[in-house]
PDB file of C-alpha atoms in Angstrom:
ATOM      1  CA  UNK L   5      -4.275  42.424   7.143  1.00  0.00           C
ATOM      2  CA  UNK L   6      -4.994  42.761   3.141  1.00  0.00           C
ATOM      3  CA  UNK L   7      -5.001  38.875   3.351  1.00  0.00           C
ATOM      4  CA  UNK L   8      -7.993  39.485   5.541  1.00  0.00           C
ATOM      5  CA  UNK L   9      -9.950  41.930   4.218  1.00  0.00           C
ATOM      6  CA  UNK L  10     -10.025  40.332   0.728  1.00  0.00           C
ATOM      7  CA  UNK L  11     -11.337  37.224   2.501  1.00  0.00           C
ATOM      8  CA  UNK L  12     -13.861  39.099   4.351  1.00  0.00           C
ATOM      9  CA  UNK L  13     -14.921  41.015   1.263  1.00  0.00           C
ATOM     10  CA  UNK L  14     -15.167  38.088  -1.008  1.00  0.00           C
ATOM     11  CA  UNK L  15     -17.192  35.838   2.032  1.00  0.00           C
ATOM     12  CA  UNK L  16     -19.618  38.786   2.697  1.00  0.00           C
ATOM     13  CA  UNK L  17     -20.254  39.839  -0.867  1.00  0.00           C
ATOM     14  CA  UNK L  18     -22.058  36.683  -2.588  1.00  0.00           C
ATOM     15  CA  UNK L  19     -22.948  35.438   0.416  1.00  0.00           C
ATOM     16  CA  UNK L  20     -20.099  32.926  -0.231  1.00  0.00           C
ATOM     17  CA  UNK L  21     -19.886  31.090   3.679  1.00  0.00           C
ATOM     18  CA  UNK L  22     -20.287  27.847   2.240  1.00  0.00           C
ATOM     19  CA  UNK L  23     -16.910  28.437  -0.171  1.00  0.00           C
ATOM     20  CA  UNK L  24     -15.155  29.162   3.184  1.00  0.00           C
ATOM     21  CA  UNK L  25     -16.243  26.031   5.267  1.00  0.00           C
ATOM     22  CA  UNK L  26     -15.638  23.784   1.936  1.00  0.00           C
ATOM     23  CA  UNK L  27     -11.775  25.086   1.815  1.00  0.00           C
ATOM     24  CA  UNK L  28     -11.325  25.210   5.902  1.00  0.00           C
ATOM     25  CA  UNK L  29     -12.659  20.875   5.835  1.00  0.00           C
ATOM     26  CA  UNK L  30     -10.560  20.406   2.292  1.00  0.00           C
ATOM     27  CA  UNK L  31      -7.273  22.006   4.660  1.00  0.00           C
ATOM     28  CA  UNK L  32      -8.183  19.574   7.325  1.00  0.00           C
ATOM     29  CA  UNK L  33      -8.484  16.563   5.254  1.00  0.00           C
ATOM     30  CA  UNK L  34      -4.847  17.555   3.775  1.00  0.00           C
ATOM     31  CA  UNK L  35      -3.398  17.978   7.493  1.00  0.00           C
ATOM     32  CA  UNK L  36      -5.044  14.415   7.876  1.00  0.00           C
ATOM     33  CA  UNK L  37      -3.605  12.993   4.556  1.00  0.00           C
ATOM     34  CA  UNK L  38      -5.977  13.101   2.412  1.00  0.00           C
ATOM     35  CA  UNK L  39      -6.334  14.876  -0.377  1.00  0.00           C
ATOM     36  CA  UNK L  40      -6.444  18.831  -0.093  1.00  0.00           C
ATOM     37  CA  UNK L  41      -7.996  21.640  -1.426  1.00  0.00           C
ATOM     38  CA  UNK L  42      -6.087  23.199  -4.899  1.00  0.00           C
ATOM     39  CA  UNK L  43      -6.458  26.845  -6.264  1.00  0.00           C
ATOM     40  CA  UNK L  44      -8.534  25.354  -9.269  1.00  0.00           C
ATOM     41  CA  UNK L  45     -11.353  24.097  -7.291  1.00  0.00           C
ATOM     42  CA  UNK L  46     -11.744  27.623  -5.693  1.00  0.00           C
ATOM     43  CA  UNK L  47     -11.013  30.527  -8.421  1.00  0.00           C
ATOM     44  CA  UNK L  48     -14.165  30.599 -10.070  1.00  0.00           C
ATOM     45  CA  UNK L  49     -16.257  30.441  -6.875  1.00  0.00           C
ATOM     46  CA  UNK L  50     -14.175  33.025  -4.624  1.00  0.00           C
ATOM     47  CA  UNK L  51     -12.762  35.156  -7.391  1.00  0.00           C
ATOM     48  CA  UNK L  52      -9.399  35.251  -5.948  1.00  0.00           C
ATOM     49  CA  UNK L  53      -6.303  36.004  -7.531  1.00  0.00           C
ATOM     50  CA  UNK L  54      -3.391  33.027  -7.194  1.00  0.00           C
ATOM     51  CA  UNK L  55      -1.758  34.975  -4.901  1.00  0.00           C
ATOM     52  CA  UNK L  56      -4.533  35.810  -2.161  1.00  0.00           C
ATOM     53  CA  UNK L  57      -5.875  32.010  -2.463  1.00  0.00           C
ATOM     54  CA  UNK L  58      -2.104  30.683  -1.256  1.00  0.00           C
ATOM     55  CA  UNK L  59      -2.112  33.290   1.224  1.00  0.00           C
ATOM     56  CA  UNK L  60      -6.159  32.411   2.284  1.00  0.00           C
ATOM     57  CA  UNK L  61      -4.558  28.739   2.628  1.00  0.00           C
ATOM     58  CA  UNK L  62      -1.447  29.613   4.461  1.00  0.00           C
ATOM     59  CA  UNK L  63      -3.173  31.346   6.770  1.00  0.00           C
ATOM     60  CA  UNK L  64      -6.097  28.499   7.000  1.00  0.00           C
ATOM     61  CA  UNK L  65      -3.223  25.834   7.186  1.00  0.00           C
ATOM     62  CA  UNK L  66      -1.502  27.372   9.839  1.00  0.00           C
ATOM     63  CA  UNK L  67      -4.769  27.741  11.712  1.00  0.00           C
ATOM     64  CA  UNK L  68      -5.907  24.367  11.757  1.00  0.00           C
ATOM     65  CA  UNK L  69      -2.329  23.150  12.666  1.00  0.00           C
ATOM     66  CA  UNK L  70      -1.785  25.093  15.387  1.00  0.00           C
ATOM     67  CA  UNK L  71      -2.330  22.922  18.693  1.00  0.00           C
ATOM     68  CA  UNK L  72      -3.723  25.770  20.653  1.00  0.00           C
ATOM     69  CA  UNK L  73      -6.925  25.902  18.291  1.00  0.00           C
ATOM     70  CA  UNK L  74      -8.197  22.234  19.257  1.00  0.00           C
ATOM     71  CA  UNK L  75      -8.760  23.726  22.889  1.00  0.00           C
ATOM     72  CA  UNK L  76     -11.984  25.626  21.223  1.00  0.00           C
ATOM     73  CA  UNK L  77     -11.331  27.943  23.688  1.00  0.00           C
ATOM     74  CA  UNK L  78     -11.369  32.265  22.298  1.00  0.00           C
ATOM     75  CA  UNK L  79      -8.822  33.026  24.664  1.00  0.00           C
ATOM     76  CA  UNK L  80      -6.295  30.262  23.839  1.00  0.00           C
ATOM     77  CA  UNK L  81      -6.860  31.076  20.365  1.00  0.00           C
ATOM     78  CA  UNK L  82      -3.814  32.443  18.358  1.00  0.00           C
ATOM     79  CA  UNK L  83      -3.538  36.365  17.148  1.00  0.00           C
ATOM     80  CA  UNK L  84      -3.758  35.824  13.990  1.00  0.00           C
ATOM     81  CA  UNK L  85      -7.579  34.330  14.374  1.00  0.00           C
ATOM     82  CA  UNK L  86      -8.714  37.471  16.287  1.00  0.00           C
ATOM     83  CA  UNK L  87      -7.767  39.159  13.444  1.00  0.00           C
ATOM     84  CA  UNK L  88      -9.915  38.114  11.112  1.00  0.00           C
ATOM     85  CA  UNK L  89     -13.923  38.834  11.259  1.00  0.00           C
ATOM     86  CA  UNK L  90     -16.237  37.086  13.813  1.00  0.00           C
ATOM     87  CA  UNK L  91     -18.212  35.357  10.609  1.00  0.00           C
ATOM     88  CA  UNK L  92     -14.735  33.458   9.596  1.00  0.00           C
ATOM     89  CA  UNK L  93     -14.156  33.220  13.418  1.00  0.00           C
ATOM     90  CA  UNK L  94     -17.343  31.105  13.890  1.00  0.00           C
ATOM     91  CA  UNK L  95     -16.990  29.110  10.470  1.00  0.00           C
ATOM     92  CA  UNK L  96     -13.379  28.140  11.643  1.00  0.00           C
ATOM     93  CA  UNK L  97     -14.671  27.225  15.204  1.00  0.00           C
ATOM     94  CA  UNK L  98     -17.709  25.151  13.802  1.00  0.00           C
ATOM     95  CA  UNK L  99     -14.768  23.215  11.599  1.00  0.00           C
ATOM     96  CA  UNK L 100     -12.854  22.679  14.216  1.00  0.00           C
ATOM     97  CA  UNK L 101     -15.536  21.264  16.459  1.00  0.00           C
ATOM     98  CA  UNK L 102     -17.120  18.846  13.793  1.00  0.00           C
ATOM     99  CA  UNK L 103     -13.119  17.867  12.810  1.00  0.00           C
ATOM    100  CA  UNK L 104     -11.257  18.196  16.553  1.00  0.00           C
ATOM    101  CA  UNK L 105     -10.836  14.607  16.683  1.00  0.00           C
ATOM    102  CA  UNK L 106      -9.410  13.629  13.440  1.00  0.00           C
ATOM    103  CA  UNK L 107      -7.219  16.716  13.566  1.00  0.00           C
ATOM    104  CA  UNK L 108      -6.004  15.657  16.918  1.00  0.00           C
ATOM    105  CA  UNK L 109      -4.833  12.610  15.729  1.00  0.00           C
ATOM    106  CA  UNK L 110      -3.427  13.659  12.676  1.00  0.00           C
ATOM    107  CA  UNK L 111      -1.111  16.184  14.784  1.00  0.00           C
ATOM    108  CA  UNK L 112      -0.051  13.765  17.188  1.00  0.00           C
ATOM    109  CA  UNK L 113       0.972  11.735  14.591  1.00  0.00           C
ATOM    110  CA  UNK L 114       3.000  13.860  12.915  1.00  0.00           C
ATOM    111  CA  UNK L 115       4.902  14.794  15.919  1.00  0.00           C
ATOM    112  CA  UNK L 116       5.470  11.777  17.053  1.00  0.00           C
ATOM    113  CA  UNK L 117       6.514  10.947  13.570  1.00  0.00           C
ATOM    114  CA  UNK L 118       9.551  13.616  13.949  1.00  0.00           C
ATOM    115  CA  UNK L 119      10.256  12.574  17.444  1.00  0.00           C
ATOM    116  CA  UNK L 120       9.943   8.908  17.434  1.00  0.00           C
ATOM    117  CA  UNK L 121       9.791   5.340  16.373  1.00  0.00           C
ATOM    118  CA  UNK L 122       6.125   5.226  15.339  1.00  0.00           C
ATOM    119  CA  UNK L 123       4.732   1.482  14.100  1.00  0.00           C
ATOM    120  CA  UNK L 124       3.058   1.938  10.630  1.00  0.00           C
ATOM    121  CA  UNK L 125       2.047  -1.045  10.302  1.00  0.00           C
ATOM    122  CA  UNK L 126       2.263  -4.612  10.691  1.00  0.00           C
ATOM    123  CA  UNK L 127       1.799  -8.043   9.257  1.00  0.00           C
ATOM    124  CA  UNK L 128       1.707 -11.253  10.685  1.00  0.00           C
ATOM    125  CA  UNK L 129       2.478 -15.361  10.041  1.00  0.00           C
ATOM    126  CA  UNK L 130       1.525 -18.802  11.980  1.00  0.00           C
ATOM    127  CA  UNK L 131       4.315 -21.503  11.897  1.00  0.00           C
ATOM    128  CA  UNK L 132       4.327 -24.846  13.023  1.00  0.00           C
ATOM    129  CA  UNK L 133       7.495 -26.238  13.885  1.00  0.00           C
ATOM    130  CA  UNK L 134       7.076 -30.069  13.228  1.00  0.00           C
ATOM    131  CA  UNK L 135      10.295 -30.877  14.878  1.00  0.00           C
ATOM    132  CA  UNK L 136      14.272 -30.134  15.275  1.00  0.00           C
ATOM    133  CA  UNK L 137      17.397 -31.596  14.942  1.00  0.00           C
ATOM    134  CA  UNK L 138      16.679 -32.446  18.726  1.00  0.00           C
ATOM    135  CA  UNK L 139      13.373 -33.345  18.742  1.00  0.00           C
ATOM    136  CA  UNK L 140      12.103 -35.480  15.979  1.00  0.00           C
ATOM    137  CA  UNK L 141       8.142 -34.168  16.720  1.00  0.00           C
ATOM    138  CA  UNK L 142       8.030 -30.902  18.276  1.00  0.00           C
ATOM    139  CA  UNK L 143       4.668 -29.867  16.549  1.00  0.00           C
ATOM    140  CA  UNK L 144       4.835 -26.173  18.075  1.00  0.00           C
ATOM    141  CA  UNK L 145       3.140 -23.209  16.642  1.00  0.00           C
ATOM    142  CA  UNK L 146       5.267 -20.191  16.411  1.00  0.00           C
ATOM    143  CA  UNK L 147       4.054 -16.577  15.304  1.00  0.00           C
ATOM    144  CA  UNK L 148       6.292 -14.620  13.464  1.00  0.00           C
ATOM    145  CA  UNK L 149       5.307 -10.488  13.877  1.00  0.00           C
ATOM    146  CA  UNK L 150       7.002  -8.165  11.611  1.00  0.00           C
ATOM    147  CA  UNK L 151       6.533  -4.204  12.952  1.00  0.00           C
ATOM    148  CA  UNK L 152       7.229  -2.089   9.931  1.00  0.00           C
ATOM    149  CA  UNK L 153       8.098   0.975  11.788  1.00  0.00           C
ATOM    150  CA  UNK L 154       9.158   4.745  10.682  1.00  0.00           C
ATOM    151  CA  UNK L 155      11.746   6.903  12.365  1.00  0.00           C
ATOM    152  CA  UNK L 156      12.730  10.162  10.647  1.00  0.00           C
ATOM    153  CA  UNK L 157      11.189   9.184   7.727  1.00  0.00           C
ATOM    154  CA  UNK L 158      12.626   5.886   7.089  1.00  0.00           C
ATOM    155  CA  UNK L 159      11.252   3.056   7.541  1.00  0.00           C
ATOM    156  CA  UNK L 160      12.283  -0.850   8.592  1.00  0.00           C
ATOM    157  CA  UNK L 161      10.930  -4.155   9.754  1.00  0.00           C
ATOM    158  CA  UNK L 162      11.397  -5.533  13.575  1.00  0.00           C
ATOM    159  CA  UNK L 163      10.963  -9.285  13.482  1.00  0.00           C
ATOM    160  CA  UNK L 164       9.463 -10.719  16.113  1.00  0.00           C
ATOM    161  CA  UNK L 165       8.869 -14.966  16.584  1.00  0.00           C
ATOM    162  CA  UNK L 166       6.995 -15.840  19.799  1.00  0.00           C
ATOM    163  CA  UNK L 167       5.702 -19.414  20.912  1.00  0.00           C
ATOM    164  CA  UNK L 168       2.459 -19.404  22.788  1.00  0.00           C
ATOM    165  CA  UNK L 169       3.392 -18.595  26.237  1.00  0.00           C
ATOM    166  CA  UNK L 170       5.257 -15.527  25.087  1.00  0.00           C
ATOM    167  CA  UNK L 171       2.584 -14.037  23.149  1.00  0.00           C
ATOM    168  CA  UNK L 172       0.282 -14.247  25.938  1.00  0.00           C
ATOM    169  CA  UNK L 173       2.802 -12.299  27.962  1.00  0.00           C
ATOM    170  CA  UNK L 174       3.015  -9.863  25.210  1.00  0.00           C
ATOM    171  CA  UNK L 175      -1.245  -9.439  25.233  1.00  0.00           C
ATOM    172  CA  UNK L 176      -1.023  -9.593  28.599  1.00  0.00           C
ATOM    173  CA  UNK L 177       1.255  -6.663  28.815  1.00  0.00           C
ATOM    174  CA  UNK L 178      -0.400  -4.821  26.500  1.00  0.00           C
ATOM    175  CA  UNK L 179      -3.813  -4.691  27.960  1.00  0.00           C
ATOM    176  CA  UNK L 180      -2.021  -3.367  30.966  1.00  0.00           C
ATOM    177  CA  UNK L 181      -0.243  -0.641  29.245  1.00  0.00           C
ATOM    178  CA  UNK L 182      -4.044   0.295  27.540  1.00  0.00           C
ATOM    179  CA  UNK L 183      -5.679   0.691  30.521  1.00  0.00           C
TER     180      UNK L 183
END
């Protein structure tokens, strides 16, 4: 609750709402991986000791990362936002509304992440196979897919080499599974 009131004190004296929404997007674009906000940025604006900034961006953090808060919903909100004073309330609300999206994503991928095999990427190569030792002209083109793809926090690359009928499966299959 001290948490609270200093943040309250320090937004309503100064008129300092603008300091709040700039930290609350800088915490977003770290849950998105992007660079976040640092206690450097912020002492000289906010006043704030070390110790009540990482507590301001704990609590901010665990805000913005908690799924229930993308609803936009008051009553699905968690405690811990009801505590704190209606001006915050909006200012968090308003972030989360112009940032739902991006934070969505972000958290799905980071749960998927630590659940499953998520692809990361991907790069790709055309062959043509001129022939065999069966067939002296075979002239077929062959892509070769490699899926880099992270489980747990390693990653390692699927290899994939399709001819032309099996990569239209494959987009075939795919389209199916988007719509």
């Amino acid at each position: 609750m001290e948490i609270i009131q200093s943040l309250y004190s320090n937004i309503i004296d100064e008129n300092k709402g603008d300091v709040l929404k700039e930290l609350l997007h800088a915490c977003v674009d770290e849950i998105c991986g992007r660079p976040g906000p640092s206690y450097h940025k912020f002492m000289n604006r906010m006043n704030w000791s070390k110790e009540v900034y990482e507590d301001v961006y704990k609590l901010m953090i665990m805000l913005l990362r908690n799924p229930a808060c993308l609803y936009l919903m008051e009553e699905k909100m968690p405690p811990e936002y009801h505590d704190l004073p209606e001006l915050i309330q909006k200012d968090i609300l308003s972030c989360l509304k112009v940032r739902q999206k991006q934070l969505t994503h972000a958290l799905l991928m980071e749960h998927s992440k630590r659940k499953l095999q998520t692809l990361v990427d991907f790069d790709w190569r055309l062959k043509l196979v001129m022939g065999t030792s069966k067939m002296a002209s075979l002239r077929e083109p062959l892509l070769q897919l490699d899926f880099i793809v992270e489980e747990k926090g390693t990653r390692r690359i699927i290899d994939v080499e399709m001819n032309k009928d099996e990569l239209d499966t494959m987009i075939t299959t795919m389209e199916t599974i988007i719509q």
